[in-house]
Short mmCIF file of C-alpha atoms and ligand atoms in Angstrom, two decimals:
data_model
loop_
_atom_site.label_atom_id
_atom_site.label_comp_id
_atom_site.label_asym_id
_atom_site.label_seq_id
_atom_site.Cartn_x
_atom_site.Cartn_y
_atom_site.Cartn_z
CA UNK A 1 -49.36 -39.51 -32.84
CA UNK A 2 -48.63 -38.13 -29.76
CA UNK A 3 -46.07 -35.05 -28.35
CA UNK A 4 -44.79 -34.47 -25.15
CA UNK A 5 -42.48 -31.58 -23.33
CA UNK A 6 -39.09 -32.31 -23.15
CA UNK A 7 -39.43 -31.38 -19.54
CA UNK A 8 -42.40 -33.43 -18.96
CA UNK A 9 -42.92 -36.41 -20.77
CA UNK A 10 -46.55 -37.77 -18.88
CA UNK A 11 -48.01 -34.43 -20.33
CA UNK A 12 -49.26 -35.28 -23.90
CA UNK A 13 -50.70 -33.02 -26.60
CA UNK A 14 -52.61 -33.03 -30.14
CA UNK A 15 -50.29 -32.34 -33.65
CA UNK A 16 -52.30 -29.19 -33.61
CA UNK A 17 -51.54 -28.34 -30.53
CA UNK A 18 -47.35 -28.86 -30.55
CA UNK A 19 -47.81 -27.20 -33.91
CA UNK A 20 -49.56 -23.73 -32.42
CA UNK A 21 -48.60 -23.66 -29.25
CA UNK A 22 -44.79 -23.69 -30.57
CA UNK A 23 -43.77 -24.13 -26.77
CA UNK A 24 -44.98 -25.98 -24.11
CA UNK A 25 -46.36 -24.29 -20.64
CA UNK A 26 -43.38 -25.57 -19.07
CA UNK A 27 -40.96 -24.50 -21.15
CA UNK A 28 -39.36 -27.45 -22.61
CA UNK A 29 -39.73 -28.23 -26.54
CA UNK A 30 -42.23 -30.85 -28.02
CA UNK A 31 -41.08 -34.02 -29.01
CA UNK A 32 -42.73 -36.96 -31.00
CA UNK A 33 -44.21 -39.19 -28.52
CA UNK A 34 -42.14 -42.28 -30.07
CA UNK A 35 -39.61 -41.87 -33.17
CA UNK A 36 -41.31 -43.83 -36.36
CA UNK A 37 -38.52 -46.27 -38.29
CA UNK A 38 -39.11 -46.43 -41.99
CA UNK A 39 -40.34 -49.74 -43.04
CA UNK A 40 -38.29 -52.22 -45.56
CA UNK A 41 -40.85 -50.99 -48.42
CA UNK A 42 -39.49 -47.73 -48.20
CA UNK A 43 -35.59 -48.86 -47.97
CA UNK A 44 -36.45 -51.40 -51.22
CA UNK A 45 -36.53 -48.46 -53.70
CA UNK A 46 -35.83 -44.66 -51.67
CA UNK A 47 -32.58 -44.23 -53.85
CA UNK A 48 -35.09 -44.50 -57.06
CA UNK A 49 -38.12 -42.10 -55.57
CA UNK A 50 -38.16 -38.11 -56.59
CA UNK A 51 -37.16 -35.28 -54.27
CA UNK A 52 -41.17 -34.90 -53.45
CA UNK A 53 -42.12 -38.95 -53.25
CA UNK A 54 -39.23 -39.32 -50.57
CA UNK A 55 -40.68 -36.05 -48.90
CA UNK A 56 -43.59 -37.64 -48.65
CA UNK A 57 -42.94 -41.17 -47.25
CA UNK A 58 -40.42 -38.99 -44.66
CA UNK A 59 -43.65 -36.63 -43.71
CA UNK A 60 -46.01 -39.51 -43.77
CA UNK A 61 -43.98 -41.53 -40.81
CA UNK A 62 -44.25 -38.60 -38.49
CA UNK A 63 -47.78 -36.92 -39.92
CA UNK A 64 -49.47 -40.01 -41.26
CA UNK A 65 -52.02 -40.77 -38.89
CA UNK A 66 -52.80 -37.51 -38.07
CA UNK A 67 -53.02 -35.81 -41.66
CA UNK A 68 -54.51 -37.47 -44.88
CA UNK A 69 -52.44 -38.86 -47.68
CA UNK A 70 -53.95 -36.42 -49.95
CA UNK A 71 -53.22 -33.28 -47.95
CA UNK A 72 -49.82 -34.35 -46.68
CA UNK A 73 -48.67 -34.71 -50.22
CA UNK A 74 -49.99 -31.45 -51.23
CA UNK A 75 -48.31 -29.57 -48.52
CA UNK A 76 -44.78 -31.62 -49.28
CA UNK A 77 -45.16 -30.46 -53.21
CA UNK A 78 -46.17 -27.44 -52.49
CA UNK A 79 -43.04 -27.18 -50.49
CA UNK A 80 -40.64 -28.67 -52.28
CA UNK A 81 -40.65 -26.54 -55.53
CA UNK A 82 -37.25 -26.65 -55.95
CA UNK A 83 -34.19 -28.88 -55.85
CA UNK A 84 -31.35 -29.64 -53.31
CA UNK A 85 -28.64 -30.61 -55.77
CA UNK A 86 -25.40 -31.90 -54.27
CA UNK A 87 -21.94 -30.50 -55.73
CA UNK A 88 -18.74 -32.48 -55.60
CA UNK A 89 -15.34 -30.07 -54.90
CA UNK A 90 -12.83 -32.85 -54.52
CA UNK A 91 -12.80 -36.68 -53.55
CA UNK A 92 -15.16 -36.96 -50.60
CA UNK A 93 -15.82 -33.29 -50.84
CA UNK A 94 -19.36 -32.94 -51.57
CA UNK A 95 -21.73 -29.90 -50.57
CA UNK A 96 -25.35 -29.74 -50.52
CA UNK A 97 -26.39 -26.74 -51.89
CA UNK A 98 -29.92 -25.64 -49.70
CA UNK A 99 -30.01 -22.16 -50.87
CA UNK A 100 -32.39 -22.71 -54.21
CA UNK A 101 -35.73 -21.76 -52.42
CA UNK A 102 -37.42 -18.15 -52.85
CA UNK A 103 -35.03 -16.58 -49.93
CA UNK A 104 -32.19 -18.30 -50.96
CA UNK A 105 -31.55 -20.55 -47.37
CA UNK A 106 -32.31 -23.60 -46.34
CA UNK A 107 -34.77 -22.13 -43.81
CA UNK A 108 -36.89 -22.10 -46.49
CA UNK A 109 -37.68 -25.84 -46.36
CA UNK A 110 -39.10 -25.66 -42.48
CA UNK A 111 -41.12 -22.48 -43.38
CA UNK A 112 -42.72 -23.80 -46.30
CA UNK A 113 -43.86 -26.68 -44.69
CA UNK A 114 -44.94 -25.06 -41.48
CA UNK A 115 -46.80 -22.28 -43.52
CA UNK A 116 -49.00 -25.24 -45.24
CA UNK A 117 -49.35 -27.43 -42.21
CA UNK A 118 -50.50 -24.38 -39.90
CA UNK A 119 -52.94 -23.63 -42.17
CA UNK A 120 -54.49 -26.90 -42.49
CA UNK A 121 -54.75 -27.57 -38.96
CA UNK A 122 -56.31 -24.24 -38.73
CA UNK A 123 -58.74 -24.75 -41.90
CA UNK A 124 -61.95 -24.82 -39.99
CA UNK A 125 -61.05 -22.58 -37.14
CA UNK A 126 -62.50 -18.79 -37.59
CA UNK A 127 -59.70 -16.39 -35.41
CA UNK A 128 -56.49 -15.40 -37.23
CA UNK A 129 -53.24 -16.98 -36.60
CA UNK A 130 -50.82 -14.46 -35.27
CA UNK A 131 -47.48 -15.71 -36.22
CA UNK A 132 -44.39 -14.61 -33.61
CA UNK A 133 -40.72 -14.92 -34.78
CA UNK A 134 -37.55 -13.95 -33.85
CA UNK A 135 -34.87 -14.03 -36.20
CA UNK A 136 -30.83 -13.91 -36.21
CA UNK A 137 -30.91 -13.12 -40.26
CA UNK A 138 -32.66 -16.03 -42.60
CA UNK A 139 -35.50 -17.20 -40.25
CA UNK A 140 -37.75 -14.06 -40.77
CA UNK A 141 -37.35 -14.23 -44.44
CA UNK A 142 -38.05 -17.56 -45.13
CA UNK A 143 -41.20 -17.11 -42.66
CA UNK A 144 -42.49 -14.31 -43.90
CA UNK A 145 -42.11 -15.36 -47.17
CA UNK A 146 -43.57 -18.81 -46.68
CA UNK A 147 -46.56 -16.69 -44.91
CA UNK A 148 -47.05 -13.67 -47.23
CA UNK A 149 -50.44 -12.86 -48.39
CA UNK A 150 -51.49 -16.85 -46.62
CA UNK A 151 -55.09 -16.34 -45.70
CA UNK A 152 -56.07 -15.50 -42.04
CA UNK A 153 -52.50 -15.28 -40.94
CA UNK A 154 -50.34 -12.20 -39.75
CA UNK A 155 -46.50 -12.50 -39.17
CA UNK A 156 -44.47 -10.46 -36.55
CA UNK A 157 -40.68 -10.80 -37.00
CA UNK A 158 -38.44 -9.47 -34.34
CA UNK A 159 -34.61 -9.10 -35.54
CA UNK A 160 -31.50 -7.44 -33.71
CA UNK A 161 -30.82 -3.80 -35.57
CA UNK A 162 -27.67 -3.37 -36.96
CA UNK A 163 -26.58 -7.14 -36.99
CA UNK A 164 -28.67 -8.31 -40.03
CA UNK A 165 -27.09 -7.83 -43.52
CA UNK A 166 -28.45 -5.51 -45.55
CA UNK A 167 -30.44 -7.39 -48.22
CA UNK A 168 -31.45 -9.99 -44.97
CA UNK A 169 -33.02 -6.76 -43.32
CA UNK A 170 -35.20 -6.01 -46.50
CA UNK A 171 -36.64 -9.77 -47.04
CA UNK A 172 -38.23 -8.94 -43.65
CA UNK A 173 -38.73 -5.28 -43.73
CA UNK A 174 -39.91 -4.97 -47.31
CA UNK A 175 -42.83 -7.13 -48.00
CA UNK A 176 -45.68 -5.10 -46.09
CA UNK A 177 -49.30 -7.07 -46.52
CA UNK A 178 -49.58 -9.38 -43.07
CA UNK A 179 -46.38 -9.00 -42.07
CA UNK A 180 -44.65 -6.56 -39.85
CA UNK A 181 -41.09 -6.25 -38.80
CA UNK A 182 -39.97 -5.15 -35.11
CA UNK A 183 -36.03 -3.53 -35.04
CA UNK A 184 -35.06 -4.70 -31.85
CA UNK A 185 -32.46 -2.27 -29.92
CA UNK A 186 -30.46 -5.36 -28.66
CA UNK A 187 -28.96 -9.12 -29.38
CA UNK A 188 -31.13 -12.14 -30.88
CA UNK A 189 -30.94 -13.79 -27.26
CA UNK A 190 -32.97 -10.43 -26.04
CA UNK A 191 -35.09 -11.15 -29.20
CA UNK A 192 -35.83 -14.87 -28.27
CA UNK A 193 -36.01 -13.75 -24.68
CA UNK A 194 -38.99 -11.25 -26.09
CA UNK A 195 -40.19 -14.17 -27.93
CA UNK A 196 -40.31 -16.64 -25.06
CA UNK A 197 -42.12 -13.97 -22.72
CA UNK A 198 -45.03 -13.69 -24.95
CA UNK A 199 -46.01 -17.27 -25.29
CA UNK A 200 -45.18 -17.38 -21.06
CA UNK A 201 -48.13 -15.15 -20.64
CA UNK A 202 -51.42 -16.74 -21.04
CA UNK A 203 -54.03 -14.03 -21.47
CA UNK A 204 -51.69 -12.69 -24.37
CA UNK A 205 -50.98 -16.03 -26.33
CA UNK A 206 -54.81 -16.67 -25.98
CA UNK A 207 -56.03 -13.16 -26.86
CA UNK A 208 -53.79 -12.53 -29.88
CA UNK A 209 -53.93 -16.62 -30.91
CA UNK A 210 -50.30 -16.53 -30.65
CA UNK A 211 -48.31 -19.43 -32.49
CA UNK A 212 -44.23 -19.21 -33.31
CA UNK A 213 -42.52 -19.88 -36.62
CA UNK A 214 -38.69 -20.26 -34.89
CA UNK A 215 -37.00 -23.55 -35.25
CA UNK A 216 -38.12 -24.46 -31.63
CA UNK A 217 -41.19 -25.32 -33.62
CA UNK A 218 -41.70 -28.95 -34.16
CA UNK A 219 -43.41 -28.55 -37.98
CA UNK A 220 -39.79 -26.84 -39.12
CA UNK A 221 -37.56 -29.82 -38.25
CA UNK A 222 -39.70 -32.79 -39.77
CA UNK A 223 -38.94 -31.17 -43.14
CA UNK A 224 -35.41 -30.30 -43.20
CA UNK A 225 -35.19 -34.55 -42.53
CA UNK A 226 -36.16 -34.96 -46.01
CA UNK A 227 -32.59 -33.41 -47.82
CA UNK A 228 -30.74 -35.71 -45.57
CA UNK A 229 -32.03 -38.63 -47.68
CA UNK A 230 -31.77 -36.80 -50.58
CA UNK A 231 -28.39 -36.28 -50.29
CA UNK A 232 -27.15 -39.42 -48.83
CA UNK A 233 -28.91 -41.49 -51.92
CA UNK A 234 -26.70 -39.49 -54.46
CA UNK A 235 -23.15 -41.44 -53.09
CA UNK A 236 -22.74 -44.90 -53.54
CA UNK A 237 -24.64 -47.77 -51.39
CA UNK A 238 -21.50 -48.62 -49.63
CA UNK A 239 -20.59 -45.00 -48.49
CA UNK A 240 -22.02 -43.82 -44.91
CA UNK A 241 -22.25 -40.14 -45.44
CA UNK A 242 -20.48 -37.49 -42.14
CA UNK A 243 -22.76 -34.90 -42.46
CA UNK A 244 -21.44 -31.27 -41.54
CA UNK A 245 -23.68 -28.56 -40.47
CA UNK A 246 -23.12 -25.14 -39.67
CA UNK A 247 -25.05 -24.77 -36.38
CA UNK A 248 -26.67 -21.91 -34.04
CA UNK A 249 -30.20 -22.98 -33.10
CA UNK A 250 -28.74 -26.51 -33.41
CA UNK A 251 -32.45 -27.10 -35.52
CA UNK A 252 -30.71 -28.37 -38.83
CA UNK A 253 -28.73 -30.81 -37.01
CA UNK A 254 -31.44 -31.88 -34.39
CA UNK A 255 -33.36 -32.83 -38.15
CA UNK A 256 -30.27 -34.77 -39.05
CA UNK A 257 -30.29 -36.73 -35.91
CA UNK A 258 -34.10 -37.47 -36.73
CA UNK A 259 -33.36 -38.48 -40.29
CA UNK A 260 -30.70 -41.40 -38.65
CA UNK A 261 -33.47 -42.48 -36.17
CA UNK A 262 -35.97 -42.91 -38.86
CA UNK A 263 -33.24 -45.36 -40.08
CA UNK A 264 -31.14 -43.77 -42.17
CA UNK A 265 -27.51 -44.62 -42.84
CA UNK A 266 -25.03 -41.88 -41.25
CA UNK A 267 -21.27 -41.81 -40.53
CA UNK A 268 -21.52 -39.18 -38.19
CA UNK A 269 -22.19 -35.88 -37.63
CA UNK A 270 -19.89 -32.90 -37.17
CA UNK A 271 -21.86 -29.56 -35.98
CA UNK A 272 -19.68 -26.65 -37.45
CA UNK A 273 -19.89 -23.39 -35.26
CA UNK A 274 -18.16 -19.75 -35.01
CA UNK A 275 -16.58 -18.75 -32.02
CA UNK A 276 -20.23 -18.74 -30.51
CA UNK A 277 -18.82 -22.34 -29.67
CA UNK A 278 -21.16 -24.07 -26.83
CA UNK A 279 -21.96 -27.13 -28.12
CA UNK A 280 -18.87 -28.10 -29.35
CA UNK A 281 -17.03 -27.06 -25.82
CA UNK A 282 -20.24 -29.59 -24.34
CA UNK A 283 -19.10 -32.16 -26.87
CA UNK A 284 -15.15 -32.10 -25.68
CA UNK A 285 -16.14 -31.71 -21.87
CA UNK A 286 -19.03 -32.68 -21.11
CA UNK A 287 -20.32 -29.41 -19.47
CA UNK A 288 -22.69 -27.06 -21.04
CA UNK A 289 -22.53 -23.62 -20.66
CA UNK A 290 -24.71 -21.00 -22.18
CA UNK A 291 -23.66 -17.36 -22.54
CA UNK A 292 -24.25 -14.58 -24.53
CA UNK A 293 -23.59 -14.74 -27.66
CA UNK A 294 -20.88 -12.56 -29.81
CA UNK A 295 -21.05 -11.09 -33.28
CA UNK A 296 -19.52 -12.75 -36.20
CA UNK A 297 -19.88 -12.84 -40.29
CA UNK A 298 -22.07 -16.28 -40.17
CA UNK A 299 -24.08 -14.22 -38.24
CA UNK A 300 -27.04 -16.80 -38.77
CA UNK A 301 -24.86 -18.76 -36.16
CA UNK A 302 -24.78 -16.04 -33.46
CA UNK A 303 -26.30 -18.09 -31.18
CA UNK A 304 -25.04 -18.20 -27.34
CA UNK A 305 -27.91 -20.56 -25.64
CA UNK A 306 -29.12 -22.85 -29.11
CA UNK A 307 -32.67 -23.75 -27.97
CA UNK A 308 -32.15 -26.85 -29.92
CA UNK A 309 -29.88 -28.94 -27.16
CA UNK A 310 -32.48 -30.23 -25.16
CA UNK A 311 -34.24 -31.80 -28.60
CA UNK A 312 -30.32 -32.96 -28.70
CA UNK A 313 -30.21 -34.40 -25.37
CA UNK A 314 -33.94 -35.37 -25.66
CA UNK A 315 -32.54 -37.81 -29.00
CA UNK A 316 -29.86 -39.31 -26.96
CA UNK A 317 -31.09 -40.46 -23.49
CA UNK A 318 -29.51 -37.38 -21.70
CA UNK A 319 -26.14 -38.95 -22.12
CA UNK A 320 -23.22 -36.64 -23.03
CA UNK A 321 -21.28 -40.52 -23.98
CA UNK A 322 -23.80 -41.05 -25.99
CA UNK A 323 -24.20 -37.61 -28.06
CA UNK A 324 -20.53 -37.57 -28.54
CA UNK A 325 -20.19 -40.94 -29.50
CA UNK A 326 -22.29 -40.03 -33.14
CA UNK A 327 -21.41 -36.29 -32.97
CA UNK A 328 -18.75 -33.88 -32.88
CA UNK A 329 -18.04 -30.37 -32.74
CA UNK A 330 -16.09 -28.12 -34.00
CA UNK A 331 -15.37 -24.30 -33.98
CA UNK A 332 -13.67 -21.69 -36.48
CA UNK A 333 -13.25 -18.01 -35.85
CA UNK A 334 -13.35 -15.17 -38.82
CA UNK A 335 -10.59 -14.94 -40.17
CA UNK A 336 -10.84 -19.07 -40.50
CA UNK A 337 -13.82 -18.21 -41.93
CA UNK A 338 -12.49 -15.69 -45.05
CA UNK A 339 -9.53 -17.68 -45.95
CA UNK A 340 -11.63 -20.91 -46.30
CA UNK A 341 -13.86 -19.14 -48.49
CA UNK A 342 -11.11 -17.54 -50.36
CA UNK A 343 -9.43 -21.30 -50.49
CA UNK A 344 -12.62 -23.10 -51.75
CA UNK A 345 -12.83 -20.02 -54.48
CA UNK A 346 -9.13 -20.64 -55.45
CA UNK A 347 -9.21 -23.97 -56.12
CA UNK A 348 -12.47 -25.10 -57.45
CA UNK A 349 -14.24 -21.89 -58.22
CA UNK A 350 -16.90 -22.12 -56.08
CA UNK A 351 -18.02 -19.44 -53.94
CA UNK A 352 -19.05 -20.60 -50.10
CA UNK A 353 -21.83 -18.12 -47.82
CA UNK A 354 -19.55 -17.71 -44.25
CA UNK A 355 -21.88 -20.17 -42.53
CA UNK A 356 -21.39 -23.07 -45.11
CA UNK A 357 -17.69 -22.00 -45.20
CA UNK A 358 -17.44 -22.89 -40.90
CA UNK A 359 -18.90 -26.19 -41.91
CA UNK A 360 -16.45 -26.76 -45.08
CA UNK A 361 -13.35 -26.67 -42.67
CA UNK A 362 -14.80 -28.90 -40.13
CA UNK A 363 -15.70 -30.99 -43.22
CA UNK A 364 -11.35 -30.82 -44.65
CA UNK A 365 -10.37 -31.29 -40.61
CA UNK A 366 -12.92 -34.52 -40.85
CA UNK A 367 -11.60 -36.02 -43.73
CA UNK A 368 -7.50 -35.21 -42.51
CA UNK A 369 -8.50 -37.14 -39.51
CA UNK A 370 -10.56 -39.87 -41.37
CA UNK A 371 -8.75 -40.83 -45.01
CA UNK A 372 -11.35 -41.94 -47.33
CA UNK A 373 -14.51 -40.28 -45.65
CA UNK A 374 -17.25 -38.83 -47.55
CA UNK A 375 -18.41 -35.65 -45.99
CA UNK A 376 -21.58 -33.60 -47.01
CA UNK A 377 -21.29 -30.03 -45.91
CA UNK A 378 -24.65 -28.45 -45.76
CA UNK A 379 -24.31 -24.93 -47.36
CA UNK A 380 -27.20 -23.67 -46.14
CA UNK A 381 -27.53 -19.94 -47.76
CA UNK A 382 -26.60 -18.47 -51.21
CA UNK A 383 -23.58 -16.31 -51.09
CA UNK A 384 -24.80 -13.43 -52.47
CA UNK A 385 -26.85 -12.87 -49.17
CA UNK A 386 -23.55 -12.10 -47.76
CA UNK A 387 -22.02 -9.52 -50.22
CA UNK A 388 -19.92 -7.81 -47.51
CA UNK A 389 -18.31 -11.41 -46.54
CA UNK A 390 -17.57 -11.97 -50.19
CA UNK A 391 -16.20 -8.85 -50.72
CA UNK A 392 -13.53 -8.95 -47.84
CA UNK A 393 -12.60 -12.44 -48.73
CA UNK A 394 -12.03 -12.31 -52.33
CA UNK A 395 -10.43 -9.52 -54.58
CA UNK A 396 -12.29 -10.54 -57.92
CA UNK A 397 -16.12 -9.85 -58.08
CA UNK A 398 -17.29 -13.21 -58.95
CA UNK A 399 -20.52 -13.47 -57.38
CA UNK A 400 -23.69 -13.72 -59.23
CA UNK A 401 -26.81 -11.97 -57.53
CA UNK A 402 -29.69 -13.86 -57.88
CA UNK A 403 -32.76 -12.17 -59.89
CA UNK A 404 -34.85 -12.33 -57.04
CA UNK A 405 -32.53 -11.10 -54.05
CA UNK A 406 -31.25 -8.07 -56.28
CA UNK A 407 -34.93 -6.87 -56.87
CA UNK A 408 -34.92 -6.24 -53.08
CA UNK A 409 -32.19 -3.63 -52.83
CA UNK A 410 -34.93 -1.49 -54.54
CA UNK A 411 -37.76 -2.17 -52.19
CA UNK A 412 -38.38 0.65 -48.89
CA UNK A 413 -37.44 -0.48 -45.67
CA UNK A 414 -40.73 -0.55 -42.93
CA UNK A 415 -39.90 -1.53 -39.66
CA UNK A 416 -40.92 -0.61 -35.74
CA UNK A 417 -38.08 0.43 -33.48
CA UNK A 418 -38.52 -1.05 -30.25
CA UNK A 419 -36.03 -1.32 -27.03
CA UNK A 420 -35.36 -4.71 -25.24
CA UNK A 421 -37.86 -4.41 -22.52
CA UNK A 422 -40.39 -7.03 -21.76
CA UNK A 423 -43.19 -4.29 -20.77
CA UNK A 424 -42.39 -2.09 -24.11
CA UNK A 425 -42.91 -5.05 -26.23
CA UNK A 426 -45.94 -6.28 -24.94
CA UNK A 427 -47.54 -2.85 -24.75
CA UNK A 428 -46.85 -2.87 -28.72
CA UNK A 429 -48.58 -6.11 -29.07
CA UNK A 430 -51.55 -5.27 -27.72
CA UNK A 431 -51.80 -1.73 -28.32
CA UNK A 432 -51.39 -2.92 -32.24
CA UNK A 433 -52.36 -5.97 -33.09
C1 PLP B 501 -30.29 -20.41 -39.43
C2 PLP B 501 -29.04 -20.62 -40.17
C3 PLP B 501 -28.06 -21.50 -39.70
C4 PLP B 501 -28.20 -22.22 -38.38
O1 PLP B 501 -29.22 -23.20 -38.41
P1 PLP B 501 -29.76 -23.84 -37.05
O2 PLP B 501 -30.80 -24.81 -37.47
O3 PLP B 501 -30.30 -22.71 -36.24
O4 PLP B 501 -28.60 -24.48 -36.37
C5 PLP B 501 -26.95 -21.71 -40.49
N1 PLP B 501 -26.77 -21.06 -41.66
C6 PLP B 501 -27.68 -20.19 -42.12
C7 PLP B 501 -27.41 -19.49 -43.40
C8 PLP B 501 -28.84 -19.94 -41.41
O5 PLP B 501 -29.73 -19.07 -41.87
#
């Protein structure tokens, strides 16, 4: 199969190519040449396949003619290592927990997958793969996780200082090996915007074999399709699930909408922000307006310009009618945020992360609005990442830290302090790498 910019769709590239290159010359995002359909013999018996078989009949309609059987089903076990069970609170309450992956968020689905399909496109190639990211809290950790000690690789993760949480910081500061952390003296937009200006310039992306790892990368969303099935198999055949999704690079949902082209059955979709609310104002008016974006406690969703909307507008003609007509937006502020988590604790004992708590109260508003519909609110990190959240939301300590976050607080921070300037940050790149 073929890609093409979003900006230019005559101009046609390799996989390999929309895989490494992350981001094409023009600055659009790559998108799949033309969407596959699944065929009736996978609709016969997907509510009957495992996590992994369904993985692989999903991977094999966008990768199939470009990677082997054999390999393609390799790199979807070797990604899928763990479940995505979904958790019922009330009647059409349900919540798909994402967060059971080595750094406990869904981002570790894309990374995975990317890790395993970078390397085999790059199996017979002799440079290494320098891998640039910018992260807004789980990205870097899932990446440089995903990447750690992965042969003829290096990872360089640039993150805002002072507006990761604590335990976030060390998954990316505290691994060492081929990975290196950059503390960025500014927002994540001035981190993307560092981001962006390295794969602009040519002789640097070419010297330093530059590839990215954000969600603008094509290889992250084809794998975050595969829980959408998942979860929509475990309701009954007659219910159409509304999918809820706590949004800021807009990269979970944009999977979503590729999971419903592929074919499968959706109610709707409701993309759940914080007051960093652009694409829901777009979806009530129509206009879209970028701005900087503001800090928050889902601060995973500080996101003021997603990079994810054109794939959006891309998936639905350009037509704001369109978009809205299978998508809707909603946005909660902080203190929303904290009483919805302390709500969802009070009543059923669960504990919610801030970011899947935005989407449960777009989720209760959807179902208030629409008696009798199902909703599946993607919680898409454990709460224990967030220990300050949890702590100003409820007054008993009921969270469980996971065994393999808490061995982190231990670990030594290692990170480069850099300002926001385009010249400082290329200087470091090629003074250093
Ligand atoms: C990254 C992230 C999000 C936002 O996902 P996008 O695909 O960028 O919209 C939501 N919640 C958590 C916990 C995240 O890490």
């Amino acid at each position: 199969m073929f890609y093409h910019s979003t900006n230019d769709p005559s101009r046609r590239v390799t996989l390999k190519e929309a895989v490494l290159r992350s981001l094409p010359p023009d600055n659009g995002l790559y998108m799949p040449d033309s969407l596959p359909v699944l065929g009736s013999e996978f609709w016969h018996d997907w509510r009957d396949l495992t996590f992994q078989e369904m993985g692989c009949a999903v991977a094999g309609a966008f990768f199939g003619t470009d990677v082997p059987v054999v390999a393609l089903r390799q790199m979807v076990e070797d990604t899928l290592t763990f479940d995505a069970p979904l958790v019922t609170l009330g009647p059409g309450d349900h919540v798909l927990e994402l967060f059971h992956g080595p750094t406990l968020a869904f981002k570790d689905f894309g990374a995975r997958f990317m890790a395993r399909l970078m390397a085999w496109l790059t199996r017979k190639d002799d440079r290494e793969l320098t891998v640039l990211v910018a992260t807004s809290g789980d990205t870097g950790g899932a990446v440089a996780a995903a990447f750690h000690h992965v042969a003829g690789t290096r990872v360089v993760i640039l993150y805002p200082k002072g507006k990761v949480s604590g335990l976030q910081e060390k998954q990316l500061t505290a691994l060492g090996g081929n990975i290196t952390a950059l503390e960025i003296d500014g927002s994540f937009d001035d981190c993307q915007t560092l981001v962006k200006s390295a794969f602009l310039d040519q002789s640097l992306t070419e010297s330093l074999n530059l590839t990215s790892a954000n969600s603008i990368n094509l290889a992250r969303l084809v794998p975050q399709t595969f829980y959408y099935f998942h979860a929509a198999r475990q309701l009954s055949c007659e219910t159409k699930p509304v999918f809820v999704i706590p949004s800021g690079n807009f990269g979970n949902l944009t999977a979503g909408l590729l999971a419903m082209k592929l074919g499968l059955p959706v109610g709707h979709f409701v993309a759940a922000t914080n007051c960093n609310d652009v694409v829901p104002e777009f979806l009530r008016t129509g206009i879209y307006a970028p701005r900087p974006s503001v800090s928050t406690i889902s601060n995973a969703m500080d996101v003021g310009a997603p990079s994810n909307f054109v794939r959006m507008q891309a998936l639905f003609g350009g037509s704001w009618e369109a978009m809205k007509t299978e998508v809707s937006g909603m946005a909660f502020s902080d203190e929303q945020t904290l009483s919805a988590i302390r709500e969802v604790s009070a009543r059923h004992s669960y504990i919610m992360d801030p970011h899947g708590a935005v989407a449960w109260l777009a989720a209760r508003n959807w179902r208030e609005r629409h008696p009798g519909a199902a909703t599946i609110t993607l919680e898409t990190a454990h709460p224990a990442k967030f220990p300050e959240v949890a702590a100003a939301a409820l007054t008993t300590d009921a969270l469980t830290i996971p065994e393999r976050l808490a061995i982190l607080a231990h670990r030594e921070k290692i990170a480069v302090s850099l300002g926001n300037g385009i010249p400082d940050f290329r200087e470091w790149l090629v003074s250093s790498l």
